[in-house]
Amino acid sequence: MNEIPQSYHGKPLIHAWTYCATDGAPFGVVGRYQDGSGKKEIVPFFKRNGATWAAGITLNPRPLFGLDKLATHPRDKAVFVVEGEKSAAALQSIGITAVSSLGGSQAANQADWTPLNGYKLAYLLPDADEPGEHYMQDVYRALMALDSPPQCKVVVLSGLPVKGDVVDWLQSFINDWDGYAPIAENLHEALREELRAELKTAEYVPSDWTLAGLAGSCSSVFDWEKPGEIETKTPPVQALPPELIPEPFRHWLADVSHRMQTPPDFAAISSIVIVGSIIGAGCSIKPKKLDDWEIIPNVWGAAIGRPSVVLKSPSMKEPMSLLERLQAEYGEQYEQDKAGAEFDMLANKAMIDDVKVQLSKAAKGKGKDGVVKGDDLQKLKADYMELSGNAEPEPTRRLFKTNETSIQSMTVLQNQNPRGLLTFRDELTALLVKWDREDGADERAYFLEGWNGNGSYTDFKIGRGLTEAPNVCISLLGGIQPDKLRRYLYQAQNGSNDGLMQRLQLAVWPDEPEHWRLIDTIPNKAEKRRAFDIMKALAKLDFIGCGAVQSEYDDRPYFRFDEAGQAVFNEWLTNLQTVKIQQETNPLMIEHFGKFRSLMPSLALIFHSIDIADGKARGNVSAQAARLAVEWCGYLESHARRIYAMAESPEHEAAVRLADKIKAGIVPSPFTTKAIYDKGWHGLKDKEEVEAACNILIEENWLMMQRKPKPPTGRPPLPEYYINPVFL
């Protein structure tokens, strides 16, 4: 189906099965994704995201596959129960009413089998392996809990290979059938006749199935398998070594992280984003030797960490304080310039007013006839034009950062600050949520365009007039809590990705410090002053005077790599395009690598500019700066992989939390979902989260679910979940 992704985790879509309601309306899709090595993922899509489906299912119990077929099937006729949509669809294609449940051999207890209530007979066709038999045992127990259960018979298809199923059985009669395509109609009757022959061997349910079902009142009598691993999927990340921090900032940032006892990552990426914002659209880099491909060095960064644990906000605010100090100094200069400009404006206005008075007298003419002399008017016109042309423009304040994000306000500020601005938000999640709303869509698009650093914006609205900026260059920096970012990433993974997260190229999520000790020392003011002087120098740097080039066709000065730096870039870009992107399987990482094409040159220019401002470099971007940028890309890649690992199903994280509670011995056996979410545990506070967690733990053999018979009156009892005795 084109309504679900054509690839998932790098695996292409092989086939999709549509779940339809009794009236035939589709309400979900299950996709089979499989790569050349045979690795597969069966992914449910039961959440609507606009016109498409989003991965995941919150329905509990889960619906059966084949409800539309069952709706038109007489209750005195037999129903076939098989394992998996593929097998059910195969039988349906030859005119057999077959149903199955979602989620594989461990998930029969999660399904709603009540649509089979009142049917006369159900044939159970297990797969030829132990999980297949266990699946049919669970189906049988669920059917026996119905008010009017069908009689059940087991059909073991003849000639099945080990792990074989209905599809394998059908393929033994059809040459070159792939198990997915529709079966030719002329074969239907012959295949149904073969199935009728198999039904002659049908047997009643084995007695041990019945005993197992009746004994289901205690977890110790369930047929338990070894529980699977339930772990948080958080890949390791590369720590930030001191040598990756530009030398002029190294001792300052080391002092900051030492005194705060925090990872150096947050302060380091903040300082780089800040420097990139100060340079902004003031200059660029053309990373190819001859091509005119241009990159503005503004970058976006995010500090990811638990609140009040890794002190991400204080770490970011330490470099930010230098930018605020710089902005304050320019503010003081603005006030001085403003006073002088006001005097010049008043003097100019007075002279213009004098010209107007003279014009009024000259227009009356001289003598009794009131003759107006043309020479006098021309002289007054020349004076007026000269005074108007010499009028000093109203001074504007140089800004470097803002917390404002509205389109109109940002455009006015961008017009007054052509190099661009840094938007700083202590908590970025609020901004992301705002942009996800319908009324934030325009602002989101505006910022995405501003990330390029060389766009323009023109807007005219009645009552406000013209709002225009010839160049929009936006840098972005802020903090994010992991839990708040997780669901946002999950949505991006499932069809809502517009590249916003990939633009947060300097997003880091370092490990929390294992050891903490009280540090109370005097800050290294000399190194902090050195960092401030570099930022101050960059704010007014003459890039052309430092080796940049600008022709009449260029909007801004630009640098290129020197010969050795060019070799470093060429090798790195070739490896990125031909190896990293080609071998990557995570679609979010593929898009992230696509943004690396601009990240590496941007970082190289930032590092080179820091050295220029520190008096240690000039001319084209050096190989040293290029190599440092390459090392930063490797470091940032490890953090991107950790961050995108959060895009895995949030249901899995809920399962991890519930598993931790089970291992801690604070969950009784049996329990209901209400008993869990009533406790208000973090990540397990609502019904959907707890049910999703239980579903995953059932699949991993941590839990088994049992439904009690519905009483004659009142509400049906909640399902009970039994814990694997291994954890009791």
Short mmCIF file of N, CA, C and O in Angstrom, two decimals, residues 20 68 71 173 304 349 437 493 500 546 655 659:
data_model
loop_
_atom_site.label_atom_id
_atom_site.label_comp_id
_atom_site.label_asym_id
_atom_site.label_seq_id
_atom_site.Cartn_x
_atom_site.Cartn_y
_atom_site.Cartn_z
N CYS A 20 -9.75 -4.84 7.98
CA CYS A 20 -11.02 -4.19 7.67
C CYS A 20 -12.06 -4.50 8.74
O CYS A 20 -12.07 -5.60 9.30
N ASP A 68 -13.99 -8.66 8.14
CA ASP A 68 -14.90 -8.41 7.02
C ASP A 68 -15.38 -9.71 6.39
O ASP A 68 -16.54 -9.81 5.95
N ALA A 71 -17.94 -11.36 8.81
CA ALA A 71 -19.23 -10.68 8.92
C ALA A 71 -20.28 -11.28 8.00
O ALA A 71 -21.49 -11.24 8.30
N PHE A 173 1.10 -27.45 -3.94
CA PHE A 173 0.19 -27.74 -5.05
C PHE A 173 0.34 -26.74 -6.20
O PHE A 173 -0.20 -26.97 -7.28
N ILE A 304 21.01 17.65 25.38
CA ILE A 304 20.00 16.68 25.80
C ILE A 304 20.46 16.03 27.10
O ILE A 304 21.56 15.50 27.18
N LYS A 349 16.88 68.57 10.30
CA LYS A 349 15.47 68.94 10.20
C LYS A 349 15.30 70.46 10.26
O LYS A 349 14.47 71.04 9.54
N ARG A 437 1.84 22.57 16.13
CA ARG A 437 0.45 22.98 16.02
C ARG A 437 0.18 23.62 14.66
O ARG A 437 1.10 24.13 14.00
N GLN A 493 9.99 9.33 12.90
CA GLN A 493 10.34 8.03 12.34
C GLN A 493 9.19 7.46 11.53
O GLN A 493 9.39 6.69 10.60
N LEU A 500 13.59 18.68 10.44
CA LEU A 500 13.92 19.61 11.51
C LEU A 500 14.97 19.01 12.44
O LEU A 500 15.94 19.67 12.78
N CYS A 546 41.21 39.50 6.03
CA CYS A 546 41.83 38.28 6.59
C CYS A 546 41.98 37.18 5.54
O CYS A 546 42.28 36.03 5.89
N ALA A 655 7.54 -0.61 28.34
CA ALA A 655 7.79 -2.00 28.73
C ALA A 655 9.05 -2.11 29.59
O ALA A 655 9.09 -2.90 30.55
N ALA A 659 9.03 -3.58 33.29
CA ALA A 659 9.93 -4.70 33.57
C ALA A 659 10.79 -4.40 34.79
O ALA A 659 11.04 -5.27 35.63
#
